[in-house]
Amino acid sequence: MMVGSRKLRGDHCRCSTFDAGGGCGEYFNSTAAFDKHRTGRHGIDRRCMSVPEMLQAGMALSSTGWWLTERRIMAAVTRGRSAGAAIGTDPSPGHAQPPEAA
């Protein structure tokens, strides 16, 4: 299925949940990541987590824009990154960044 400019295949998904707050429209690399971003009780106060809430929960945004259940350490050089660079720390415009340390 093609959504916007991203091709959804395998277990990739996009939030199109229509609740009181509307679906967030974010892209997830797995059903587990999608499920993790939903919070609250079904039929009562179920909603999508905000970006800061997802980051607080340990989720990370990959360099390709897919939300992951957790930050992962890369073992090899990929797209100009050095070995051991963390996914979810992409400084490119449009990518979520972890909150600044206080």
PDB file of C-alpha atoms in Angstrom:
ATOM      1  CA  MET A   1       0.000   0.000   0.000  1.00  0.00           C
ATOM      2  CA  MET A   2       1.345   3.426  -0.903  1.00  0.00           C
ATOM      3  CA  VAL A   3       0.671   6.196   1.621  1.00  0.00           C
ATOM      4  CA  GLY A   4       1.997   9.629   0.733  1.00  0.00           C
ATOM      5  CA  SER A   5       5.525   8.997  -0.469  1.00  0.00           C
ATOM      6  CA  ARG A   6       6.091   5.923   1.726  1.00  0.00           C
ATOM      7  CA  LYS A   7       5.401   2.367   0.754  1.00  0.00           C
ATOM      8  CA  LEU A   8       3.868   0.323   3.570  1.00  0.00           C
ATOM      9  CA  ARG A   9       5.000  -3.286   3.387  1.00  0.00           C
ATOM     10  CA  GLY A  10       5.663  -6.105   5.790  1.00  0.00           C
ATOM     11  CA  ASP A  11       4.800  -5.017   9.319  1.00  0.00           C
ATOM     12  CA  HIS A  12       5.199  -1.268   8.663  1.00  0.00           C
ATOM     13  CA  CYS A  13       2.133   0.792   9.506  1.00  0.00           C
ATOM     14  CA  ARG A  14       0.818   4.327   9.804  1.00  0.00           C
ATOM     15  CA  CYS A  15      -1.450   5.583  12.560  1.00  0.00           C
ATOM     16  CA  SER A  16      -4.826   6.465  11.133  1.00  0.00           C
ATOM     17  CA  THR A  17      -6.724   5.907  14.368  1.00  0.00           C
ATOM     18  CA  PHE A  18      -9.703   8.206  14.561  1.00  0.00           C
ATOM     19  CA  ASP A  19     -10.354   8.988  18.200  1.00  0.00           C
ATOM     20  CA  ALA A  20     -11.294  12.219  19.959  1.00  0.00           C
ATOM     21  CA  GLY A  21      -7.830  13.641  19.267  1.00  0.00           C
ATOM     22  CA  GLY A  22      -7.610  12.206  15.753  1.00  0.00           C
ATOM     23  CA  GLY A  23      -4.908   9.857  14.528  1.00  0.00           C
ATOM     24  CA  CYS A  24      -1.363  11.170  14.789  1.00  0.00           C
ATOM     25  CA  GLY A  25      -0.427  10.066  11.260  1.00  0.00           C
ATOM     26  CA  GLU A  26       3.021   8.853  12.375  1.00  0.00           C
ATOM     27  CA  TYR A  27       4.749   5.912  10.666  1.00  0.00           C
ATOM     28  CA  PHE A  28       5.856   2.837  12.655  1.00  0.00           C
ATOM     29  CA  ASN A  29       8.281   0.076  11.737  1.00  0.00           C
ATOM     30  CA  SER A  30       6.117  -2.576  13.421  1.00  0.00           C
ATOM     31  CA  THR A  31       2.754  -3.299  14.957  1.00  0.00           C
ATOM     32  CA  ALA A  32       4.545  -3.461  18.324  1.00  0.00           C
ATOM     33  CA  ALA A  33       5.810   0.116  17.869  1.00  0.00           C
ATOM     34  CA  PHE A  34       2.304   1.257  16.874  1.00  0.00           C
ATOM     35  CA  ASP A  35       0.784  -0.472  19.919  1.00  0.00           C
ATOM     36  CA  LYS A  36       3.402   1.063  22.219  1.00  0.00           C
ATOM     37  CA  HIS A  37       2.463   4.606  21.108  1.00  0.00           C
ATOM     38  CA  ARG A  38      -1.183   4.107  22.106  1.00  0.00           C
ATOM     39  CA  THR A  39      -1.994   4.889  25.720  1.00  0.00           C
ATOM     40  CA  GLY A  40      -5.046   4.941  27.953  1.00  0.00           C
ATOM     41  CA  ARG A  41      -7.971   2.597  28.424  1.00  0.00           C
ATOM     42  CA  HIS A  42      -9.908   1.248  25.450  1.00  0.00           C
ATOM     43  CA  GLY A  43     -13.224   3.028  24.989  1.00  0.00           C
ATOM     44  CA  ILE A  44     -12.476   5.508  27.768  1.00  0.00           C
ATOM     45  CA  ASP A  45      -9.377   7.652  27.250  1.00  0.00           C
ATOM     46  CA  ARG A  46      -7.367   5.825  24.553  1.00  0.00           C
ATOM     47  CA  ARG A  47      -5.147   8.128  22.489  1.00  0.00           C
ATOM     48  CA  CYS A  48      -1.834   8.479  20.666  1.00  0.00           C
ATOM     49  CA  MET A  49       1.232   9.495  22.663  1.00  0.00           C
ATOM     50  CA  SER A  50       2.774  12.831  21.752  1.00  0.00           C
ATOM     51  CA  VAL A  51       6.321  12.879  20.349  1.00  0.00           C
ATOM     52  CA  PRO A  52       7.775  13.866  23.763  1.00  0.00           C
ATOM     53  CA  GLU A  53       5.811  11.007  25.393  1.00  0.00           C
ATOM     54  CA  MET A  54       7.096   8.490  22.822  1.00  0.00           C
ATOM     55  CA  LEU A  55      10.680   9.642  23.422  1.00  0.00           C
ATOM     56  CA  GLN A  56      10.149   9.443  27.202  1.00  0.00           C
ATOM     57  CA  ALA A  57       8.849   5.874  26.745  1.00  0.00           C
ATOM     58  CA  GLY A  58      12.153   4.956  25.076  1.00  0.00           C
ATOM     59  CA  MET A  59      10.895   4.962  21.502  1.00  0.00           C
ATOM     60  CA  ALA A  60      13.113   6.396  18.765  1.00  0.00           C
ATOM     61  CA  LEU A  61      12.686   7.777  15.280  1.00  0.00           C
ATOM     62  CA  SER A  62      14.886   6.037  12.707  1.00  0.00           C
ATOM     63  CA  SER A  63      16.955   7.991  10.227  1.00  0.00           C
ATOM     64  CA  THR A  64      14.356   7.035   7.613  1.00  0.00           C
ATOM     65  CA  GLY A  65      11.423   8.388   9.647  1.00  0.00           C
ATOM     66  CA  TRP A  66       9.928   5.207  11.115  1.00  0.00           C
ATOM     67  CA  TRP A  67       9.169   5.063  14.856  1.00  0.00           C
ATOM     68  CA  LEU A  68      10.868   2.145  16.631  1.00  0.00           C
ATOM     69  CA  THR A  69       9.897   0.540  19.946  1.00  0.00           C
ATOM     70  CA  GLU A  70      13.339   1.425  21.309  1.00  0.00           C
ATOM     71  CA  ARG A  71      16.616   3.029  20.334  1.00  0.00           C
ATOM     72  CA  ARG A  72      18.948   0.580  18.604  1.00  0.00           C
ATOM     73  CA  ILE A  73      22.694   0.623  18.191  1.00  0.00           C
ATOM     74  CA  MET A  74      23.938   0.038  14.670  1.00  0.00           C
ATOM     75  CA  ALA A  75      26.777  -2.454  14.234  1.00  0.00           C
ATOM     76  CA  ALA A  76      27.987  -1.304  10.825  1.00  0.00           C
ATOM     77  CA  VAL A  77      28.546   1.875   8.884  1.00  0.00           C
ATOM     78  CA  THR A  78      25.293   2.914   7.224  1.00  0.00           C
ATOM     79  CA  ARG A  79      24.651   6.024   5.139  1.00  0.00           C
ATOM     80  CA  GLY A  80      27.774   7.828   6.297  1.00  0.00           C
ATOM     81  CA  ARG A  81      27.328   7.093  10.000  1.00  0.00           C
ATOM     82  CA  SER A  82      30.202   5.694  12.012  1.00  0.00           C
ATOM     83  CA  ALA A  83      29.982   2.185  13.493  1.00  0.00           C
ATOM     84  CA  GLY A  84      28.057   2.153  16.751  1.00  0.00           C
ATOM     85  CA  ALA A  85      26.021   5.272  15.951  1.00  0.00           C
ATOM     86  CA  ALA A  86      22.585   5.248  17.533  1.00  0.00           C
ATOM     87  CA  ILE A  87      19.432   5.226  15.458  1.00  0.00           C
ATOM     88  CA  GLY A  88      16.978   7.830  16.682  1.00  0.00           C
ATOM     89  CA  THR A  89      19.530  10.619  16.956  1.00  0.00           C
ATOM     90  CA  ASP A  90      19.340  11.867  13.358  1.00  0.00           C
ATOM     91  CA  PRO A  91      19.956  15.647  13.349  1.00  0.00           C
ATOM     92  CA  SER A  92      18.288  16.097   9.954  1.00  0.00           C
ATOM     93  CA  PRO A  93      15.461  18.638   9.764  1.00  0.00           C
ATOM     94  CA  GLY A  94      12.060  17.058  10.351  1.00  0.00           C
ATOM     95  CA  HIS A  95      13.339  14.310  12.625  1.00  0.00           C
ATOM     96  CA  ALA A  96      12.306  14.303  16.273  1.00  0.00           C
ATOM     97  CA  GLN A  97      15.101  14.795  18.755  1.00  0.00           C
ATOM     98  CA  PRO A  98      15.246  13.699  22.383  1.00  0.00           C
ATOM     99  CA  PRO A  99      14.439  16.497  24.849  1.00  0.00           C
ATOM    100  CA  GLU A 100      17.403  18.554  26.014  1.00  0.00           C
ATOM    101  CA  ALA A 101      18.895  17.506  29.332  1.00  0.00           C
ATOM    102  CA  ALA A 102      17.974  19.934  32.073  1.00  0.00           C
TER     103      ALA A 102
END
